[in-house]
Structure formats: C-alpha cells, structure tokens
C-alpha cells in the first residue's frame, strides 16, 4: 500500500448553535483551515499501529495483536462499515480502557485529557472498521485548526481517520471517473457516519453538524430531531464565498460542559429556554431563505447587511443562554468600535472563537487597526473564507514539483513532520507550491485511442468443482515492459471528493521479465463468489473497482438478498459484451467460481468478447492447454463432480500450478488459492508456495545446465 493522505476542513457554525442539539436547525459552513492525515505502511513483520500527532505532542503505539478484537468482533457487538451507529457500546468502551491507560502518562492532566480523547476516537474506529489481520501503519496527523476553539477540529480529524480506514478496508468505491454522483454522495455519507462515531468518543453527545460539514464541505442546513435516525441535511450549494475574520480567544472550553449547561437551564427554566431555542431556529430559517436567494455573483450590500443583522441577533440569544465569555464580548467591543462588520461567537461558546462577517465597504486601514488591538490583547486572528470543500484524498501522496524527481515528489513522513507552522503544513498538498499533479503521461490532444493489444498482463487462472464447492487458483507473477507511472487516484484538496485524475497503470506481464511478484488476481466478491482474472492488469483493476462499487451498493440496498456466483457471472458477461460492442473491450479472461442460488457449485467463464462457457473444470491462458487435461482426469464431466472431495480438488489444482511453473515462462511458484463452500464461505490464501518441486526431468533436456551436446 502506498503512502496516502486524507484531509478535511474545519467549520464555523454561522447560525443555530446549541439549538441544534435540541432538534432545531443549524447552518454551518466549511472554512479554509484544514486537518491532514498521512498514512504510511510498515513492513509485514511490524505488527503495530502508531498515532502521531505532533501538534499536540501525542505519540503512541499499540500492538495490533494485543487489541480487544474478540470483544469487538463478537456477533452481538460487531458493526460493519455500512451500519448506522448511533451510540457507543459500553462494553466496547470498557474493553478499550486498558489500551488507553498508558497513553501519555507523563504529561499534564489537561493535556492528557486531550490525548486520551484523540486516542480513544482513533482506537474505537480502528478496531470497529479494521481486523486483526490489518497491516501495521503509522497515522500522522497535522492540523492548521486551533484545538478546543469551536472550529470542529475533532470532527475534522475524525473525518480524516474515518476516510483513511474506509479506504484501507476497500469500503469506498473509487473515486474513479465512472463513479455516478449518487454513489459519490453515498461514499461521503459513509465517511460522515463513522466520523460521527469518532465524535461520540470525544464529546459524548455531539450534534453531528461538525462532522457533516467536514465531510461534505461548502455549507449545510443541519437538523437532527431523532438520534436513532440519520439527520436531515440540506446542502447549501449556493452558499457564497464570504471573507471572514476569525478570532481565537485562546480561552480553553469544553463543548460537553457548555452543552450540559444549556441542558440544565432547559430543565430549570423549560418555558423560557424553549422560547429562546425557537427564536434561534427562526434566525437560522431566515438566514437560509436569504442565502438561497443570493445569485452566483454574491450578496449585494443590502443582503449582506441583513445577514449581519441576523448574526447580531443570534449572538444576543446565545448570550441569554449563558454560553458567552468576557473574552468573546471583548472581541465584539473591539470590532464594533472600528465598525468593520458583524460579530458573534461560533461553536459551543464559553471561550473558543468569534467570527466577523466583514462589510464590503471595509477600509484596509480600519482592519489593520483592529488587528493591532487584537494582537496586543493576545487574541489569535485568521483571515479565512467560508464555503470551502469537504473531505479530500491524495492517493498516493505524490505531487509534481521542480525537483525533476521522476513521477513527482512523495510527501513522506519526514517532509510531513518537518513542515513548519500553518503555512508549512498547508503548502504540502498545494498546487501553487508543488505544481499540478503529474499528468505528463496523459494525452491532452488528439483522438481517443483504445487498447489495441495488452502489454501488461497476468497469465493462467485454474478452477475445478468438487462435491461441496469450487477451488480456484492463479499465480502472483507480474511482468513489466518499460517504466510507466503507477496508477494514481487523486482528489486534490481544492476539489470535491468525487473529482479524480487517472493515470493508466502498469502491473503484471511482458515477455519473460518477472518484474512484479505480488500481483493478486483472485478477488473475493462476497461469501459465495470469487473472481479470477487473467489478461491485462489495468483492465483487471478497472473490473476490481467496478465490482467493489457493485458490492457496496448491494450491501446498502439488498435487504438481506445478496448476489450469488451465477448472478455475478451474468453481470460480468453483459459488461464484457457491452465493452466489446463499444469497440473498447476489456482484455481479460475471467473465471467466476462459487455457489449458485441453490448453494450448488458454480463455475463459468467469460472472455473479452462477452462469450460465456461453463464446465466442471476451466482454465485460462496456457492453463487451457497444459492444465485442463490434468484437471479433466480428476473431473471428467458434470456427473463426476459429486465423487470428488475437497482434498482431491485442492491437490489437483496445486499439481497443475506446479506443471505451469515448469512449462510456462510467464508463471511463478507463488500463487493465490481460494476454496468456496456453503459451510465455510470463501477461504482464500494469497501467498502460497509450491511444494515438492523437482527439476530432475530437466537433466535430459539438451542445453540444460552444463550440457553442450
């Protein structure tokens, strides 16, 4: 797995703080301050995960095998990536505690609380989404967002972690050029749901608005009336880009404490508190109507003034709930003195930040005077923009720059850690610093050309039925012609999640040059089907993405009914025929092995023309000539399948893999093998080694070894 990055923005609540926790609407917008997560894989022998967050001096490592997998994977506790999790499981939280006790033991109590919150959120998501077979990785976080300032820093980080883990378990289909818009929305919602779980680990009872904005970007009108159901989220696509002055009080505050304060007030003064919350809701609705009427050219002076009035009203109502702070009121006083805009607290209050919507008639001298006063009183200021983009992915973490490094410059852990301050971190994934993504290999002019003949290929795939299921195998060799850039799926951090750039991939075979020896060509689709693919590897990767998309869609919409192997074969046959009819075939030969709708063994093939064929034994490539005769000795026809045991079928396939290694120059002695049965589902091993090899027969071959005659 290459190193990759995920990123998510912070947010400000423009209207509706605290009312949103009690079922009212809130308007929140993304800002141009972001968090970044770099994921770096370790060697296979290193069975650890590390969470490294230098901005808060957090550095902790866990042994993967020592984590409480048995508790999280028990049938009553296990959650899948497509599940909606609305509350934390107390037993799972309790099981995590021993693994959090030794996080940052030598820091101050206040700092340790922050470290524990970040570590618990990460660990809960990691164990929920991952598995004990997960590879060792280092997760390095950097953020340009002030911590505990009401800017959604924890949600931004949760979205980064959620998206990274979902990418690692292949629960995100794409992004790729053929991805429909509704599917892209589904991906973002999946990231958002698990980010909300991370937020619950930190805040206890979050509203969900922070993670929603961090995932979606731009601005949203958010409403959650029932915590057992997904929130109502109305995207505000016409939300204008507005220049904003963000001022941090540097006064630490706790969202949980401020939310509890309003909850207590609601219990002691229910009638008055409900009136205030309803008034905040009306302010949010009025702002929504006003923003919806704004044209693409942005708000005029009158509209901007009306927005400013609503900002002032919202702040006054929040003050009446008791969630302001003297430092926040001082910022309002300084801004009002200069008269450059409209100011309110944002977030939970009790400290944190204030936002000022700047007037269009602002004089630069007035802003400079204000900034001087803020600096003297130890306020931290940011000039930002509302309405930025949401979650982003850079896969792999490579960008082109002026260093003339082939394929671009990798953002490795050293560069990531050594980036200084906000400007250094933000500069890492930016085009204006590193140059655009390396698209030098993409054809920019001329006619569209389809593949005329594949040069990067995989060889034979073998399969045989037995009485209880099917065995399928393929070797792991990749042979390579000339240096071509690696496949990249990139979403730049200045674009939406669904935007991608694709560079055509290299991978497996050309001539007899054994360049890559770890090309896995068996794909598990679900518990009843495995696909084996021979031929062009870039087309195989396209098929892999397509099937991954199909699998995820089925998980969400199948209502307990899943595609079996026969259904999958029909789907692939139609796909291959469609591509052939478009004169743009996928240069592959595919075997589909598994169980049909009656749980009986199923085995069938489809080629680049969309032609299908079924038989109790099948093979592609040289296997059709060298292995099929051997397999047919074991299973002569369909009637003989019931007489063949699992052990006989596995042994026959292994023997054929050995023959192919002896006789096919484009094969390898390491292979993947899968067995599909009703009782055990799919059992796949991806790094098997041929046993009992003997080259004694070669002594009789002229030209072998030292023979010259």
mmCIF file of N, CA, C and O in Angstrom, residues 462-464 615 617-637 652 655-656 659-660:
data_model
loop_
_atom_site.group_PDB
_atom_site.id
_atom_site.type_symbol
_atom_site.label_atom_id
_atom_site.label_comp_id
_atom_site.label_asym_id
_atom_site.label_seq_id
_atom_site.Cartn_x
_atom_site.Cartn_y
_atom_site.Cartn_z
ATOM 1 N N UNK A 462 -6.937 -21.150 -12.909
ATOM 2 C CA UNK A 462 -7.472 -22.515 -12.934
ATOM 3 C C UNK A 462 -8.599 -22.645 -11.924
ATOM 4 O O UNK A 462 -8.571 -22.015 -10.868
ATOM 5 N N UNK A 463 -9.577 -23.517 -12.248
ATOM 6 C CA UNK A 463 -10.651 -23.782 -11.293
ATOM 7 C C UNK A 463 -11.250 -25.151 -11.560
ATOM 8 O O UNK A 463 -11.290 -25.611 -12.709
ATOM 9 N N UNK A 464 -11.736 -25.788 -10.488
ATOM 10 C CA UNK A 464 -12.357 -27.103 -10.609
ATOM 11 C C UNK A 464 -13.446 -27.228 -9.550
ATOM 12 O O UNK A 464 -13.296 -26.774 -8.413
ATOM 13 N N UNK A 615 -18.257 -25.325 -17.298
ATOM 14 C CA UNK A 615 -17.689 -26.673 -17.287
ATOM 15 C C UNK A 615 -17.255 -26.987 -15.862
ATOM 16 O O UNK A 615 -16.998 -26.065 -15.076
ATOM 17 N N UNK A 617 -14.433 -28.086 -15.036
ATOM 18 C CA UNK A 617 -13.042 -27.629 -14.947
ATOM 19 C C UNK A 617 -12.835 -26.544 -15.995
ATOM 20 O O UNK A 617 -13.291 -26.671 -17.131
ATOM 21 N N UNK A 618 -12.141 -25.467 -15.600
ATOM 22 C CA UNK A 618 -11.862 -24.376 -16.530
ATOM 23 C C UNK A 618 -10.465 -23.827 -16.281
ATOM 24 O O UNK A 618 -9.953 -23.879 -15.154
ATOM 25 N N UNK A 619 -9.864 -23.260 -17.318
ATOM 26 C CA UNK A 619 -8.552 -22.627 -17.195
ATOM 27 C C UNK A 619 -8.410 -21.582 -18.284
ATOM 28 O O UNK A 619 -8.986 -21.709 -19.367
ATOM 29 N N UNK A 620 -7.635 -20.535 -18.001
ATOM 30 C CA UNK A 620 -7.349 -19.501 -18.998
ATOM 31 C C UNK A 620 -5.868 -19.557 -19.353
ATOM 32 O O UNK A 620 -5.072 -20.202 -18.672
ATOM 33 N N UNK A 621 -5.493 -18.834 -20.411
ATOM 34 C CA UNK A 621 -4.088 -18.759 -20.799
ATOM 35 C C UNK A 621 -3.515 -20.107 -21.167
ATOM 36 O O UNK A 621 -4.203 -20.986 -21.711
ATOM 37 N N UNK A 622 -2.219 -20.304 -20.849
ATOM 38 C CA UNK A 622 -1.579 -21.588 -21.117
ATOM 39 C C UNK A 622 -2.227 -22.717 -20.323
ATOM 40 O O UNK A 622 -2.097 -23.886 -20.666
ATOM 41 N N UNK A 623 -2.907 -22.359 -19.249
ATOM 42 C CA UNK A 623 -3.581 -23.379 -18.457
ATOM 43 C C UNK A 623 -4.604 -24.156 -19.251
ATOM 44 O O UNK A 623 -4.867 -25.331 -18.965
ATOM 45 N N UNK A 624 -5.197 -23.521 -20.273
ATOM 46 C CA UNK A 624 -6.178 -24.216 -21.098
ATOM 47 C C UNK A 624 -5.540 -25.372 -21.861
ATOM 48 O O UNK A 624 -6.221 -26.340 -22.231
ATOM 49 N N UNK A 625 -4.215 -25.277 -22.117
ATOM 50 C CA UNK A 625 -3.517 -26.335 -22.866
ATOM 51 C C UNK A 625 -2.771 -27.287 -21.941
ATOM 52 O O UNK A 625 -2.716 -28.489 -22.195
ATOM 53 N N UNK A 626 -2.177 -26.746 -20.860
ATOM 54 C CA UNK A 626 -1.311 -27.561 -20.020
ATOM 55 C C UNK A 626 -2.030 -28.144 -18.801
ATOM 56 O O UNK A 626 -1.685 -29.237 -18.337
ATOM 57 N N UNK A 627 -2.997 -27.398 -18.260
ATOM 58 C CA UNK A 627 -3.634 -27.835 -17.014
ATOM 59 C C UNK A 627 -4.962 -28.544 -17.236
ATOM 60 O O UNK A 627 -5.319 -29.453 -16.466
ATOM 61 N N UNK A 628 -5.704 -28.146 -18.255
ATOM 62 C CA UNK A 628 -7.026 -28.738 -18.462
ATOM 63 C C UNK A 628 -6.996 -30.263 -18.617
ATOM 64 O O UNK A 628 -7.836 -30.956 -18.030
ATOM 65 N N UNK A 629 -6.050 -30.819 -19.371
ATOM 66 C CA UNK A 629 -6.031 -32.292 -19.466
ATOM 67 C C UNK A 629 -5.858 -32.967 -18.105
ATOM 68 O O UNK A 629 -6.447 -34.027 -17.845
ATOM 69 N N UNK A 630 -5.061 -32.346 -17.225
ATOM 70 C CA UNK A 630 -4.849 -32.927 -15.902
ATOM 71 C C UNK A 630 -6.100 -32.792 -15.036
ATOM 72 O O UNK A 630 -6.464 -33.714 -14.290
ATOM 73 N N UNK A 631 -6.763 -31.642 -15.129
ATOM 74 C CA UNK A 631 -7.979 -31.434 -14.339
ATOM 75 C C UNK A 631 -9.096 -32.358 -14.798
ATOM 76 O O UNK A 631 -9.898 -32.845 -13.982
ATOM 77 N N UNK A 632 -9.177 -32.616 -16.106
ATOM 78 C CA UNK A 632 -10.235 -33.482 -16.621
ATOM 79 C C UNK A 632 -10.047 -34.933 -16.207
ATOM 80 O O UNK A 632 -11.000 -35.718 -16.221
ATOM 81 N N UNK A 633 -8.816 -35.316 -15.844
ATOM 82 C CA UNK A 633 -8.608 -36.662 -15.302
ATOM 83 C C UNK A 633 -9.266 -36.808 -13.931
ATOM 84 O O UNK A 633 -9.678 -37.903 -13.544
ATOM 85 N N UNK A 634 -9.353 -35.698 -13.215
ATOM 86 C CA UNK A 634 -9.964 -35.723 -11.885
ATOM 87 C C UNK A 634 -11.481 -35.618 -11.990
ATOM 88 O O UNK A 634 -12.223 -36.336 -11.308
ATOM 89 N N UNK A 635 -11.958 -34.693 -12.845
ATOM 90 C CA UNK A 635 -13.400 -34.491 -13.031
ATOM 91 C C UNK A 635 -13.688 -34.572 -14.533
ATOM 92 O O UNK A 635 -13.478 -33.601 -15.261
ATOM 93 N N UNK A 636 -14.148 -35.714 -14.985
ATOM 94 C CA UNK A 636 -14.360 -35.912 -16.415
ATOM 95 C C UNK A 636 -15.536 -35.104 -16.937
ATOM 96 O O UNK A 636 -15.477 -34.535 -18.028
ATOM 97 N N UNK A 637 -16.616 -35.061 -16.171
ATOM 98 C CA UNK A 637 -17.801 -34.332 -16.608
ATOM 99 C C UNK A 637 -18.611 -33.931 -15.377
ATOM 100 O O UNK A 637 -18.221 -34.195 -14.232
ATOM 101 N N UNK A 652 -5.297 -31.478 -6.969
ATOM 102 C CA UNK A 652 -5.219 -31.403 -8.433
ATOM 103 C C UNK A 652 -4.831 -29.999 -8.891
ATOM 104 O O UNK A 652 -3.995 -29.836 -9.799
ATOM 105 N N UNK A 655 -1.143 -29.360 -8.156
ATOM 106 C CA UNK A 655 -0.285 -30.083 -9.101
ATOM 107 C C UNK A 655 -0.251 -29.352 -10.442
ATOM 108 O O UNK A 655 0.807 -29.251 -11.084
ATOM 109 N N UNK A 656 -1.391 -28.821 -10.869
ATOM 110 C CA UNK A 656 -1.435 -28.068 -12.129
ATOM 111 C C UNK A 656 -0.630 -26.776 -12.027
ATOM 112 O O UNK A 656 0.023 -26.375 -12.998
ATOM 113 N N UNK A 659 2.906 -27.748 -12.641
ATOM 114 C CA UNK A 659 3.176 -28.000 -14.066
ATOM 115 C C UNK A 659 3.311 -26.686 -14.831
ATOM 116 O O UNK A 659 4.193 -26.520 -15.678
ATOM 117 N N UNK A 660 2.444 -25.729 -14.527
ATOM 118 C CA UNK A 660 2.516 -24.429 -15.201
ATOM 119 C C UNK A 660 3.816 -23.710 -14.879
ATOM 120 O O UNK A 660 4.401 -23.038 -15.733
#
